[in-house]
Structure formats: structure tokens, C-alpha cells
PDB file of C-alpha atoms in Angstrom:
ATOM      1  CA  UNK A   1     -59.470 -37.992 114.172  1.00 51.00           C
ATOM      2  CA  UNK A   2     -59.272 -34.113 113.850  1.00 65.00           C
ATOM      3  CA  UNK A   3     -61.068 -31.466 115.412  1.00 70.00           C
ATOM      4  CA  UNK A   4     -62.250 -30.751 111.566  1.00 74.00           C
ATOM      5  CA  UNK A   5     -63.542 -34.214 110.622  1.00 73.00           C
ATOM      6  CA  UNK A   6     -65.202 -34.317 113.684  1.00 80.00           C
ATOM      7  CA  UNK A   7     -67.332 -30.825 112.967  1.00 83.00           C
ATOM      8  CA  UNK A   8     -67.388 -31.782 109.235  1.00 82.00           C
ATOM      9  CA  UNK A   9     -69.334 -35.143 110.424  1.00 82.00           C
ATOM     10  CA  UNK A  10     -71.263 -33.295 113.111  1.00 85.00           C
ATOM     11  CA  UNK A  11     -72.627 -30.837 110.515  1.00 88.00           C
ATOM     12  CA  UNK A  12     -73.588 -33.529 108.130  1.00 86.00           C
ATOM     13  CA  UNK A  13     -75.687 -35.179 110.446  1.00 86.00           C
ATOM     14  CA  UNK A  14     -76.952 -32.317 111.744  1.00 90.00           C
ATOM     15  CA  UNK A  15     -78.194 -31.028 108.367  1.00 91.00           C
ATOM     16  CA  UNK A  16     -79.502 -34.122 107.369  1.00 87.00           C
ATOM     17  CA  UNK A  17     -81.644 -34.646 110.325  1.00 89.00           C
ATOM     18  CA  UNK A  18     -83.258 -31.105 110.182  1.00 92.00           C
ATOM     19  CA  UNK A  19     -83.744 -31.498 106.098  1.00 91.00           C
ATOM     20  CA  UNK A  20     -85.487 -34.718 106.654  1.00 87.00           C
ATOM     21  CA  UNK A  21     -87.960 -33.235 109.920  1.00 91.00           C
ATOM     22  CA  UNK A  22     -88.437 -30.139 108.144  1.00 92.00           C
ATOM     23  CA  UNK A  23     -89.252 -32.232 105.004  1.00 88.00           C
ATOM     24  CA  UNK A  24     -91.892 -34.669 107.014  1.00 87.00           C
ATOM     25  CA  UNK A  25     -93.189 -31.645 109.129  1.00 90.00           C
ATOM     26  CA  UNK A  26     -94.449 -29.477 105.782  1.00 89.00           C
ATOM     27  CA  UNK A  27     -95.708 -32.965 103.824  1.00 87.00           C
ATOM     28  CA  UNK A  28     -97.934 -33.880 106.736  1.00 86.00           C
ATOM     29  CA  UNK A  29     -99.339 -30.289 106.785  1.00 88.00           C
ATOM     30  CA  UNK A  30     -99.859 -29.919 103.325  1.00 87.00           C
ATOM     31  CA  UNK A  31    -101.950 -33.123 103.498  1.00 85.00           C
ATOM     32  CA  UNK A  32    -103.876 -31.786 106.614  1.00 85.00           C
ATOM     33  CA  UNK A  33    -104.300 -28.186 104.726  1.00 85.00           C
ATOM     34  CA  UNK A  34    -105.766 -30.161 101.726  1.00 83.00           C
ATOM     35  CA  UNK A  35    -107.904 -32.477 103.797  1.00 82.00           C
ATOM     36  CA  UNK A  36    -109.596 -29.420 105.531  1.00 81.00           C
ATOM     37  CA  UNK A  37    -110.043 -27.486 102.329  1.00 79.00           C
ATOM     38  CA  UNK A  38    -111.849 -30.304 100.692  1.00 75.00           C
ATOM     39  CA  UNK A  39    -114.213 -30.774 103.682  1.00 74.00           C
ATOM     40  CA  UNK A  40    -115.259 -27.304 103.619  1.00 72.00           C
ATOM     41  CA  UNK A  41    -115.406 -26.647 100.212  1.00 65.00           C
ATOM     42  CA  UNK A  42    -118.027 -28.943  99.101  1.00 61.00           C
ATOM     43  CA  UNK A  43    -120.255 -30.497 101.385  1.00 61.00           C
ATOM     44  CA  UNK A  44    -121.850 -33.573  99.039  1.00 58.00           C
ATOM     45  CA  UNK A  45    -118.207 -34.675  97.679  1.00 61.00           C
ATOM     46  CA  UNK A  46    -116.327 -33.749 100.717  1.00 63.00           C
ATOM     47  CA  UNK A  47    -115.540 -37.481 101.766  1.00 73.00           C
ATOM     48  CA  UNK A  48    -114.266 -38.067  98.070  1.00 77.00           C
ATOM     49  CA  UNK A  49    -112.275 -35.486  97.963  1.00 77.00           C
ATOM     50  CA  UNK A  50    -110.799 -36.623 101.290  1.00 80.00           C
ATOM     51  CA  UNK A  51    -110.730 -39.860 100.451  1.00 83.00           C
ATOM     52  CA  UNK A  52    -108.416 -38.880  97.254  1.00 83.00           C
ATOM     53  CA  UNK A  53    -105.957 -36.541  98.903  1.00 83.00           C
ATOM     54  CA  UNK A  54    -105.479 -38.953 101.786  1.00 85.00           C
ATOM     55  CA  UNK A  55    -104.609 -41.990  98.865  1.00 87.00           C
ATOM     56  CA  UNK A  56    -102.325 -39.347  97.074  1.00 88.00           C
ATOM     57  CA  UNK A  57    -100.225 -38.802 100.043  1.00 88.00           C
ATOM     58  CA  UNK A  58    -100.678 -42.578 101.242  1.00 89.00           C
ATOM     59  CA  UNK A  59     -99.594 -43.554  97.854  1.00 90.00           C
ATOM     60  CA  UNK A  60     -96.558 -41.329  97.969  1.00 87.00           C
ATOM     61  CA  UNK A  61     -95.643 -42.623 101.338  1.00 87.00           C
ATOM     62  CA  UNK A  62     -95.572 -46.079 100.223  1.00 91.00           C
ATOM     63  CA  UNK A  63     -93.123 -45.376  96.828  1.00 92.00           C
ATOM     64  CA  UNK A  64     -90.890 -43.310  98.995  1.00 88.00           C
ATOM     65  CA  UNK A  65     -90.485 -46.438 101.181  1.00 89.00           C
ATOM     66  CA  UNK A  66     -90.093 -48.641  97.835  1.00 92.00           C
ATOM     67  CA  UNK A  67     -87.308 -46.263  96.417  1.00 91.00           C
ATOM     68  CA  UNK A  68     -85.593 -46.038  99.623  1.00 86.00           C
ATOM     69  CA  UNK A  69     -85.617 -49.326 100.314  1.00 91.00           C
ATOM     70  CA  UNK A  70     -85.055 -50.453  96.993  1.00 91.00           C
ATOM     71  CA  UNK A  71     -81.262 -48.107  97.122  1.00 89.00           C
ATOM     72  CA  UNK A  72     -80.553 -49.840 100.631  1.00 87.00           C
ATOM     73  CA  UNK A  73     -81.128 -53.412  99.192  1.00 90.00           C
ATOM     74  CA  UNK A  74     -78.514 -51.881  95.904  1.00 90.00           C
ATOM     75  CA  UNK A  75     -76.145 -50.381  98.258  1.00 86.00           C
ATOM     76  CA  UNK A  76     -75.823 -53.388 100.758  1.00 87.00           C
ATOM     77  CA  UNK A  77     -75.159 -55.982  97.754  1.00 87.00           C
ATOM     78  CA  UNK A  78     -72.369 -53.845  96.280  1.00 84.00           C
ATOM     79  CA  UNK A  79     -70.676 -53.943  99.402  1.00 80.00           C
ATOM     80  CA  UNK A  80     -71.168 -58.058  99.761  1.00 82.00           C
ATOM     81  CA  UNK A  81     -68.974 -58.039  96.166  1.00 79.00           C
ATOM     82  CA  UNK A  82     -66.237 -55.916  97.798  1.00 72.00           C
ATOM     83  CA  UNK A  83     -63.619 -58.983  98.472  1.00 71.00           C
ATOM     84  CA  UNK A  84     -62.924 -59.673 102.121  1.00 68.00           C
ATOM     85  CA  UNK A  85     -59.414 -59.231 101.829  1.00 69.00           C
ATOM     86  CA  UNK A  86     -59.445 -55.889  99.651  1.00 63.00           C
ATOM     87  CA  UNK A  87     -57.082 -53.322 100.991  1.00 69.00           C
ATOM     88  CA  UNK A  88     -56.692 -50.121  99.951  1.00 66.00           C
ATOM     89  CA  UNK A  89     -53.540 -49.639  99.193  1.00 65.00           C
ATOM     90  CA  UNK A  90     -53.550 -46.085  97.147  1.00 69.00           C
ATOM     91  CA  UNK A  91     -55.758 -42.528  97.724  1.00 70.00           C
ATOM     92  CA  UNK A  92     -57.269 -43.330  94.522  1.00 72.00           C
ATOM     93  CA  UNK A  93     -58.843 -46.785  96.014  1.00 73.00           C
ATOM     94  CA  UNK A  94     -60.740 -44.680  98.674  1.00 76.00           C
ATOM     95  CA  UNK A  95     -61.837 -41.585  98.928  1.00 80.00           C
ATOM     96  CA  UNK A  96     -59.451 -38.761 100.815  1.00 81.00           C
ATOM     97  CA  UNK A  97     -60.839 -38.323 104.288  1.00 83.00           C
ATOM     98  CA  UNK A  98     -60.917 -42.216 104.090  1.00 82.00           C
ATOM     99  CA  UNK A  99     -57.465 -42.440 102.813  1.00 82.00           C
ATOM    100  CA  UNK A 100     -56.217 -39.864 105.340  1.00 85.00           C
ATOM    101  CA  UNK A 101     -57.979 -41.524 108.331  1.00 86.00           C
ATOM    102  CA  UNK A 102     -56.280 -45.212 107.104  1.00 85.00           C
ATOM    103  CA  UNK A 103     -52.871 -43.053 107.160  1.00 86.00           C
ATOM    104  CA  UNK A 104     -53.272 -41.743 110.190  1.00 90.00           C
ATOM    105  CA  UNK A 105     -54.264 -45.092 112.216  1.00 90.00           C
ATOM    106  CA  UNK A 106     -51.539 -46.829 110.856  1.00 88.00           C
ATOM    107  CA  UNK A 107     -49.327 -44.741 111.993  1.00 92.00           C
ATOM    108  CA  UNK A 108     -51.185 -44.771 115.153  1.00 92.00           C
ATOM    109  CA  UNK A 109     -50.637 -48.226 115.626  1.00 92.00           C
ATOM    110  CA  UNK A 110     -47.157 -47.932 114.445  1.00 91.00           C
ATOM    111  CA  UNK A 111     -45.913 -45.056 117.371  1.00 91.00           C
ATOM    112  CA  UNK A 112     -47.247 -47.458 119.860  1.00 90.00           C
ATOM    113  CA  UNK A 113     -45.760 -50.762 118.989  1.00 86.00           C
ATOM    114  CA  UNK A 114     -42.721 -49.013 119.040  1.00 83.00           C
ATOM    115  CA  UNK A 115     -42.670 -46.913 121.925  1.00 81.00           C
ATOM    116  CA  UNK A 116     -44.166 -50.273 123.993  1.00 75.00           C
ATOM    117  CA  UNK A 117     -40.992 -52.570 122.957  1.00 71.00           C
ATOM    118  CA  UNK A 118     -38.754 -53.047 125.966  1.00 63.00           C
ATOM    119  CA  UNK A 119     -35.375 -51.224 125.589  1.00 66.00           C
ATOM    120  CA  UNK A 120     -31.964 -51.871 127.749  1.00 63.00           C
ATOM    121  CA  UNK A 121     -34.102 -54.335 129.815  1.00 68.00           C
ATOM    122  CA  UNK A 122     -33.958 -58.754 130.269  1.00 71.00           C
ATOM    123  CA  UNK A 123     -35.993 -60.874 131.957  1.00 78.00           C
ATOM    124  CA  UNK A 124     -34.819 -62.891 134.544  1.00 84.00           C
ATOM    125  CA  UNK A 125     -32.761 -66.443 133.456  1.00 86.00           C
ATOM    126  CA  UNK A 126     -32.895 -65.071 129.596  1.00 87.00           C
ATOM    127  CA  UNK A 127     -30.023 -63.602 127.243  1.00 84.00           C
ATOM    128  CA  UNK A 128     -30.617 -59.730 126.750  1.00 80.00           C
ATOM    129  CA  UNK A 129     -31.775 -58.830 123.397  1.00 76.00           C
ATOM    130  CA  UNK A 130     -29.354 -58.544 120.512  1.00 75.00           C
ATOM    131  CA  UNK A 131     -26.982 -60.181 122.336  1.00 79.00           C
ATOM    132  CA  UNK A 132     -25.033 -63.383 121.520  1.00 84.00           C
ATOM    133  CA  UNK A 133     -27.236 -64.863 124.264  1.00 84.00           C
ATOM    134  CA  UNK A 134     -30.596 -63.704 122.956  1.00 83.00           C
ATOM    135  CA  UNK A 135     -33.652 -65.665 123.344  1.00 82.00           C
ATOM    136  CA  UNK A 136     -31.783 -68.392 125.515  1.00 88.00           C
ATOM    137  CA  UNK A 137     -33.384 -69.957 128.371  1.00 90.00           C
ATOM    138  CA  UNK A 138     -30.693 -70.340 130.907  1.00 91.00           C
ATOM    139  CA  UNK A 139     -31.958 -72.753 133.320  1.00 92.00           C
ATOM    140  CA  UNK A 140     -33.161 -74.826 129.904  1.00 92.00           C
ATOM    141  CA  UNK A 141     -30.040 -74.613 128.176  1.00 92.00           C
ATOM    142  CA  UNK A 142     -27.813 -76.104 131.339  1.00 93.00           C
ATOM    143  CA  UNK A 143     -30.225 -78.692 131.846  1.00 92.00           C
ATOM    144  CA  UNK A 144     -29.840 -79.799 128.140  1.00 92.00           C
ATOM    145  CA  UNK A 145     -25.894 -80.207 128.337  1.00 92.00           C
ATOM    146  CA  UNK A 146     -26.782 -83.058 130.390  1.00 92.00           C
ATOM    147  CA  UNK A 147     -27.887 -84.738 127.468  1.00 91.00           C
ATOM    148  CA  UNK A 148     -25.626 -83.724 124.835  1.00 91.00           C
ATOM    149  CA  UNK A 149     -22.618 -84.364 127.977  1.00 91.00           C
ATOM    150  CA  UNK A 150     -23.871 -87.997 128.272  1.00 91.00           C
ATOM    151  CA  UNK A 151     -24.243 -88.762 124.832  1.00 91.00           C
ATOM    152  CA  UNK A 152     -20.532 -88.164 123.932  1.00 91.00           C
ATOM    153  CA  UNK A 153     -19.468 -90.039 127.065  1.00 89.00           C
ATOM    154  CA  UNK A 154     -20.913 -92.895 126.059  1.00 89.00           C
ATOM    155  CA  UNK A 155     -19.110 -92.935 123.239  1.00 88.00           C
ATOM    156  CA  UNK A 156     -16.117 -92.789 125.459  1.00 85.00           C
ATOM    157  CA  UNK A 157     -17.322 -95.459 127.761  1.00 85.00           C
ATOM    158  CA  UNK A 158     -20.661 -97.320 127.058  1.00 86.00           C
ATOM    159  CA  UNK A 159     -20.423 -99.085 130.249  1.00 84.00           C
ATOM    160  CA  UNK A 160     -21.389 -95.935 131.819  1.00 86.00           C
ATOM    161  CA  UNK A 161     -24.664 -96.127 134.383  1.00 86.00           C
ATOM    162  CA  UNK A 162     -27.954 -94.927 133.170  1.00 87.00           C
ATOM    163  CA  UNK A 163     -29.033 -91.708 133.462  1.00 86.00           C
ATOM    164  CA  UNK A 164     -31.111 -90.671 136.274  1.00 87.00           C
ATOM    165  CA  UNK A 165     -33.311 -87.438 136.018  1.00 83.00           C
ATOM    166  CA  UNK A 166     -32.214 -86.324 140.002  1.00 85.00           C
ATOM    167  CA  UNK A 167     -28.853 -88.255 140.133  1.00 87.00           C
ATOM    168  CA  UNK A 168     -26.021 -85.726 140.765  1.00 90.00           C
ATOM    169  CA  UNK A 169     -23.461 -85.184 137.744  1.00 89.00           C
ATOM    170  CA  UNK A 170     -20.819 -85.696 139.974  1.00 89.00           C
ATOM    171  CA  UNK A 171     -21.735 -89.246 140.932  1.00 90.00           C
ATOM    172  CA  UNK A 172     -23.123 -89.873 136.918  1.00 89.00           C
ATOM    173  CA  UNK A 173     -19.757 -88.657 135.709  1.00 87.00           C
ATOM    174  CA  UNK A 174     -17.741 -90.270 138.956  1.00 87.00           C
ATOM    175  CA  UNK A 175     -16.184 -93.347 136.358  1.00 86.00           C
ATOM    176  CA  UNK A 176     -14.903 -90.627 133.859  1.00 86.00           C
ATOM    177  CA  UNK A 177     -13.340 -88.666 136.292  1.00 83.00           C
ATOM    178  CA  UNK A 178      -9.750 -89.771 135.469  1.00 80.00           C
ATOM    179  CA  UNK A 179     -10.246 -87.982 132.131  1.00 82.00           C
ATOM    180  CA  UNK A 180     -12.614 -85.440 132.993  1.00 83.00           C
ATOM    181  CA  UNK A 181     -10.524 -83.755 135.615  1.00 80.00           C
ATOM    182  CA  UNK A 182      -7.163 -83.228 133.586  1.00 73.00           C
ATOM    183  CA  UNK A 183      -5.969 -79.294 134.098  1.00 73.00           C
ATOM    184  CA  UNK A 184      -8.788 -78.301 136.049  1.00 77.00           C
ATOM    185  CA  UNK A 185      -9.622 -80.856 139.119  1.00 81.00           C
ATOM    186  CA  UNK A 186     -12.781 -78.983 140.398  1.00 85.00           C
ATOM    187  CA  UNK A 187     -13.975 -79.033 136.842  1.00 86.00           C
ATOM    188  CA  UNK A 188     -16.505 -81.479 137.633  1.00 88.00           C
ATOM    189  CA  UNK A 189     -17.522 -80.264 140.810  1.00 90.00           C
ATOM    190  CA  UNK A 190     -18.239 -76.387 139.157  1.00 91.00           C
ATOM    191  CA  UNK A 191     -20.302 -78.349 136.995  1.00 92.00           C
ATOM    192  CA  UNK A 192     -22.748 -80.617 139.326  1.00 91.00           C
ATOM    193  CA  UNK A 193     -23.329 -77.210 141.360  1.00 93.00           C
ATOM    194  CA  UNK A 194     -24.325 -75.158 137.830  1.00 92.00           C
ATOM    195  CA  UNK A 195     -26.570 -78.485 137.189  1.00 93.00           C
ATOM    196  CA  UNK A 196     -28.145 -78.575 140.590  1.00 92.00           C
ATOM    197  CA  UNK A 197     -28.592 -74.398 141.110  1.00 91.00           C
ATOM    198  CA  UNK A 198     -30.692 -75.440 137.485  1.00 91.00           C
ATOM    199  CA  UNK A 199     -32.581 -77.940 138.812  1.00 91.00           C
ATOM    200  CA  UNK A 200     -33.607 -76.933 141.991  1.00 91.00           C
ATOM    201  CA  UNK A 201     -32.677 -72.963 142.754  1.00 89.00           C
ATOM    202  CA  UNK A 202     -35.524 -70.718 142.440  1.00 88.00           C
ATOM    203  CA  UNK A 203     -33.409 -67.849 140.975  1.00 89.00           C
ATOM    204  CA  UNK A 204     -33.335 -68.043 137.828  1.00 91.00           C
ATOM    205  CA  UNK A 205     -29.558 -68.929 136.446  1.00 91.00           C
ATOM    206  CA  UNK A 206     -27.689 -65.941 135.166  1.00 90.00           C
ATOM    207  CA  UNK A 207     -25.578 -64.950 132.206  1.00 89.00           C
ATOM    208  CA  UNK A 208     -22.440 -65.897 133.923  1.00 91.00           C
ATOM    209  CA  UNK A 209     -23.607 -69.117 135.032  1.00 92.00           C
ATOM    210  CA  UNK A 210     -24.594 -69.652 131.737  1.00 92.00           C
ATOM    211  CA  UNK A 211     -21.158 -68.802 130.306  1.00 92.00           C
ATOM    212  CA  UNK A 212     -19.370 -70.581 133.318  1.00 93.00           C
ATOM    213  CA  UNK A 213     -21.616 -73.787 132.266  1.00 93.00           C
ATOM    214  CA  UNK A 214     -20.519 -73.520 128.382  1.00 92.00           C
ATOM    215  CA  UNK A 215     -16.939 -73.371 129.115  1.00 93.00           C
ATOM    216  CA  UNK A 216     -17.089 -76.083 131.437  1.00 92.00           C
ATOM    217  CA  UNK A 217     -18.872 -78.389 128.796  1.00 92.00           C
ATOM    218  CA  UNK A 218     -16.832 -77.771 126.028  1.00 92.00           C
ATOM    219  CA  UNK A 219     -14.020 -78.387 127.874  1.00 90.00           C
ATOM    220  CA  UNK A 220     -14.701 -81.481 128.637  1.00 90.00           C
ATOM    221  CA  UNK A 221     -16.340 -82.036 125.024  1.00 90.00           C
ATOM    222  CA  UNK A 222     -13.463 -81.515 123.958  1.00 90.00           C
ATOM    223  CA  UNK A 223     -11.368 -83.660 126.363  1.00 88.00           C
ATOM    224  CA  UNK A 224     -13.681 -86.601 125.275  1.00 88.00           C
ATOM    225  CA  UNK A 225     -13.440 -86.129 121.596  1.00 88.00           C
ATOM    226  CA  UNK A 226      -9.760 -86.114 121.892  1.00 87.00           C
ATOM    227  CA  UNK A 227      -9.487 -89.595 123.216  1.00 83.00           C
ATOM    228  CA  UNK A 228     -12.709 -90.982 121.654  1.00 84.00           C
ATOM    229  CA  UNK A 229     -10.251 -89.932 118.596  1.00 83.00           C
ATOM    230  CA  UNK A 230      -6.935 -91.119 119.826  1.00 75.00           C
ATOM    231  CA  UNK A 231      -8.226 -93.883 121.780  1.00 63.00           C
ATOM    232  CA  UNK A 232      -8.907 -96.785 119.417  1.00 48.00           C
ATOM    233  CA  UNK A 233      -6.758 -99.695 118.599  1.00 40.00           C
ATOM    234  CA  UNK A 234      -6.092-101.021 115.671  1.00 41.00           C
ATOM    235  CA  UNK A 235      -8.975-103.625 115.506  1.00 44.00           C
ATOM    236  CA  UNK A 236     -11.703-100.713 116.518  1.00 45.00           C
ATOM    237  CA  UNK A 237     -11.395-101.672 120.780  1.00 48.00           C
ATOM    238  CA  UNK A 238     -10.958 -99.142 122.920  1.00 50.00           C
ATOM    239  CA  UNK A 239      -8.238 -99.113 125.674  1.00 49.00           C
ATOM    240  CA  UNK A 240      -9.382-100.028 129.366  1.00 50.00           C
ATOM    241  CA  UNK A 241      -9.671 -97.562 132.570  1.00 47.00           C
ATOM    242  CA  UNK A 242      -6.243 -99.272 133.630  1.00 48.00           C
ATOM    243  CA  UNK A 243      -5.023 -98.251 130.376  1.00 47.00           C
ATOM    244  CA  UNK A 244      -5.577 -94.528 131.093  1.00 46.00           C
ATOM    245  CA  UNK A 245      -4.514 -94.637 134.608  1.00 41.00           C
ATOM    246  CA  UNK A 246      -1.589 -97.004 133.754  1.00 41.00           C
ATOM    247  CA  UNK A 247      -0.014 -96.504 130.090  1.00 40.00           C
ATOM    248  CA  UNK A 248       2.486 -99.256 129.515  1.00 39.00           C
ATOM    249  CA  UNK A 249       5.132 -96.549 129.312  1.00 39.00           C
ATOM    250  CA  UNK A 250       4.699 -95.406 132.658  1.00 38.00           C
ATOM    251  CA  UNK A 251       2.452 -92.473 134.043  1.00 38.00           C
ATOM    252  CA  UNK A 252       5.330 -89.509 133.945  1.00 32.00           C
ATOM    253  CA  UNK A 253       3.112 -86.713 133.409  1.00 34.00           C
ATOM    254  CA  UNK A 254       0.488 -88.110 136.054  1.00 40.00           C
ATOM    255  CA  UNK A 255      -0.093 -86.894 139.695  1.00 39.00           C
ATOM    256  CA  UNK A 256      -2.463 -88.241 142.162  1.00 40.00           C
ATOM    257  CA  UNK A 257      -3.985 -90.077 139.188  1.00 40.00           C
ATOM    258  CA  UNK A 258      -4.596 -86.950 137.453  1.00 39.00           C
ATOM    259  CA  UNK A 259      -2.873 -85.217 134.128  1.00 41.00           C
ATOM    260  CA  UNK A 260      -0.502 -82.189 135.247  1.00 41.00           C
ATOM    261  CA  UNK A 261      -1.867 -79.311 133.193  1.00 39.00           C
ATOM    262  CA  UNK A 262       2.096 -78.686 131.708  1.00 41.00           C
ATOM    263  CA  UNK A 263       2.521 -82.225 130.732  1.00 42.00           C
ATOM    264  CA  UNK A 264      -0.982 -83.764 129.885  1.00 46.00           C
ATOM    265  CA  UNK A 265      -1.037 -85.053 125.384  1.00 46.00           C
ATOM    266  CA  UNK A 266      -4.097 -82.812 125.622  1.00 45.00           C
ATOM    267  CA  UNK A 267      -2.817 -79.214 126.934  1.00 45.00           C
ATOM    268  CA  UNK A 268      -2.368 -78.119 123.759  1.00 45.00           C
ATOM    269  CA  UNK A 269      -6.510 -78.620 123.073  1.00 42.00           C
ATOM    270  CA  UNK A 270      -7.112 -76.535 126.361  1.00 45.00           C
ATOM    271  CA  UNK A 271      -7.186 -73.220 126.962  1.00 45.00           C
ATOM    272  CA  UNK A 272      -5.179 -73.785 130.210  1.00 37.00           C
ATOM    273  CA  UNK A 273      -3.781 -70.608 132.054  1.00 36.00           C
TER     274      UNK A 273
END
């Protein structure tokens, strides 16, 4: 609000007030002039005379308060028909000063939601804003690849052990470690340590984790897919773990039980460097 609205509504007031005591103060001596020039001007009537100026004036009193609060009573149920959800939306709905004042807070309100949003800054275990990691919950997002991870695997191998919420991954993932650990043989071990710093760290995970977590499970999503794929037989069975370790062509491309990352059928899948 301006300094000229504010001495436009101070001088309102102002004027008002002294209009409406000046008003009172010259009724009420009127009636007392009256009163004392009836007392002294005839002494047998006098207390008529009195008793008629002092109805007059009583009389006025009372259909000054009937008008006025006849206008409040008017003025109060026009504003109950005003809808609860009007908005005014143009200056012609509203008067100016009101229009100007609406203007003006609005744009009040609109300077400070923007100058209050955060810029350039993230909150610990979250993606930064705009980002392709925005509004992820680190911690919350590593924690569900355990699900999705165990899902597919038993796919791959429903004999697999039940999940357990505070078993390690390593030891959960232990009987599909023959596939899981083809190119990369700490693979699964990177993993368990994202899972458990998620679990149980109180510093919240960071963006790399994050990304080191989503490479690792797609990885071996995709190492899983391959052979849920490629791994049926004919009548719908799938092959054993002997199978894997032992193909009845031999094992060339195998070392210490694991895939060589030149020679393994899924390189090619893998981003392998």
C-alpha cells in the first residue's frame, strides 16, 4: 500500500469522525437551547413545551437509528449474495483503488515465491533439479533394485532362496554368480557394498553411487535376459547350473569358471572396455 492510499484513507476517517462529533455536538445543544427557552418563556406551559421538544429530538434519535440500521441490515445481505468463489478478474468488476491494490498483492506474492525457490542447490541423497536425476530418492531407488533384481532372477532360476530384508546381496545372489560375474568379476561385490552403504550408512547415497548402482543393475539385467532368452529348450525346460558351467561342447571361452570378457556369447550385449 502507498504512501497516498494510506493519507487518502487517513483523511476519510478523519473527516468522517469530526462530521459526525461536530454533527452530535450542535443537535444536543440545539435541544438544550430549546429546552431552556421553553422553561423561561412561559411559566404555566413550560413542562409541555419541554416535554415536546425533548419527544421531537427523542423521536428523531430513534428514526436515525431505524434508517441507519435499516442500510446496515441492506448492505450486509447484498454482500451474503456475492458468490464465495467470485473473483474479480477485470478493473471494471471492482472499483480502481481495489483493482490496483489486488494488482499489486499479486504481484507481491508473486516476487516472493520466486525469489524463495532454491537455485543451483540439492538436498542431500536427491537428484538436483532439472536434472535427469530429479526428484529421485537415492537411498530409495537402490533399495528398490533389490526387488526388480530378484524378480528377473527368478525367472532365471526359481530355485533361488527367499529373500531376506538384511541378507547380504552377495550371499542372495551367491547361486547366480556363474552368470552374474561374466566381464566384470567384482560386479557383484560393487553391488552388495552400494546395497549395504543404502541400508545402513547414515550419509545419504550420492549421485555417483546412484549411477554406479544403475549400471551395475542393468548389466546384469541384461546378462539375465539374455539367457532367460537363449536358455530354453525345446520343450520350455531350462538348462541346469552344470549346463552353464559345463556346455557339452566344452568350456573354451571359460576361466576359473567364469566367461573371459573377449570370448563370452554375451560381450557383444556389454559395454565391456
Amino acid at each position: 500500500m502507498t504512501w497516498r492510499s494510506t493519507l487518502g484513507s487517513f483523511l476519510y476517517h478523519a473527516t468522517f469522525t469530526l462530521c459526525f462529533i461536530l454533527t452530535t455536538v450542535l443537535v444536543a445543544g440545539s435541544c438544550v437551547s430549546i429546552v431552556l427557552q421553553a422553561r423561561l418563556a412561559s411559566r404555566g406551559v413550560a413542562n409541555w413545551n419541554v416535554l415536546i421538544v425533548v419527544g421531537s429530538y427523542l423521536a428523531l434519535g430513534i428514526i436515525s437509528a431505524i434508517i441507519f440500521l435499516s442500510r446496515r441490515h441492506t448492505g450486509l445481505k447484498r454482500l451474503k449474495t456475492i458468490p464465495k468463489p467470485y473473483v474479480a478478474v477485470k478493473r471494471g468488476d471492482v472499483p480502481k483503488p481495489v483493482s490496483d491494490l489486488i494488482a499489486e498483492e499479486y504481484t507481491r506474492a508473486c516476487i516472493a515465491a520466486a525469489v524463495s525457490r532454491p537455485t543451483g542447490r540439492t538436498h542431500p541423497g536427491w537428484g538436483a533439479p532439472e536434472s535427469e536425476y530429479a526428484n529421485v530418492h537415492f537411498r530409495s531407488a537402490i533399495l528398490q533394485t533389490i526387488l526388480d533384481l530378484d524378480s528377473l532372477a527368478r525367472k532365471f532360476l526359481p530355485e533361488l532362496p527367499a529373500l531376506r530384508p538384511h541378507r547380504p546381496m552377495i550371499e542372495h545372489l551367491r547361486p547366480l554368480s556363474f552368470v552374474l560375474l561374466q566381464e566384470d568379476p567384482c560386479r557383484l561385490k560393487d553391488y552388495d557394498e552400494l546395497v549395504e552403504q543404502a541400508r545402513y550408512d547414515e550419509e545419504e547415497p550420492t549421485e555417483d553411487d546412484w549411477r554406479r548402482c544403475e549400471e551395475i543393475v542393468e548389466q546384469m539385467k541384461t546378462i539375465l535376459t539374455f539367457y532367460i532368452k537363449a536358455g530354453a529348450t525345446d520343450d520350455g525346460r531350462r538348462p541346469s547350473r552344470d549346463q552353464y558351467l559345463h556346455p557339452p561342447h566344452g568350456d573354451p571361452y571359460a576361466s576359473d569358471g567364469f566367461y573371459s570378457a573377449t570370448s563370452s556369447p554375451i560381450a557383444p550385449y556389454l559395454q565391456v572396455t
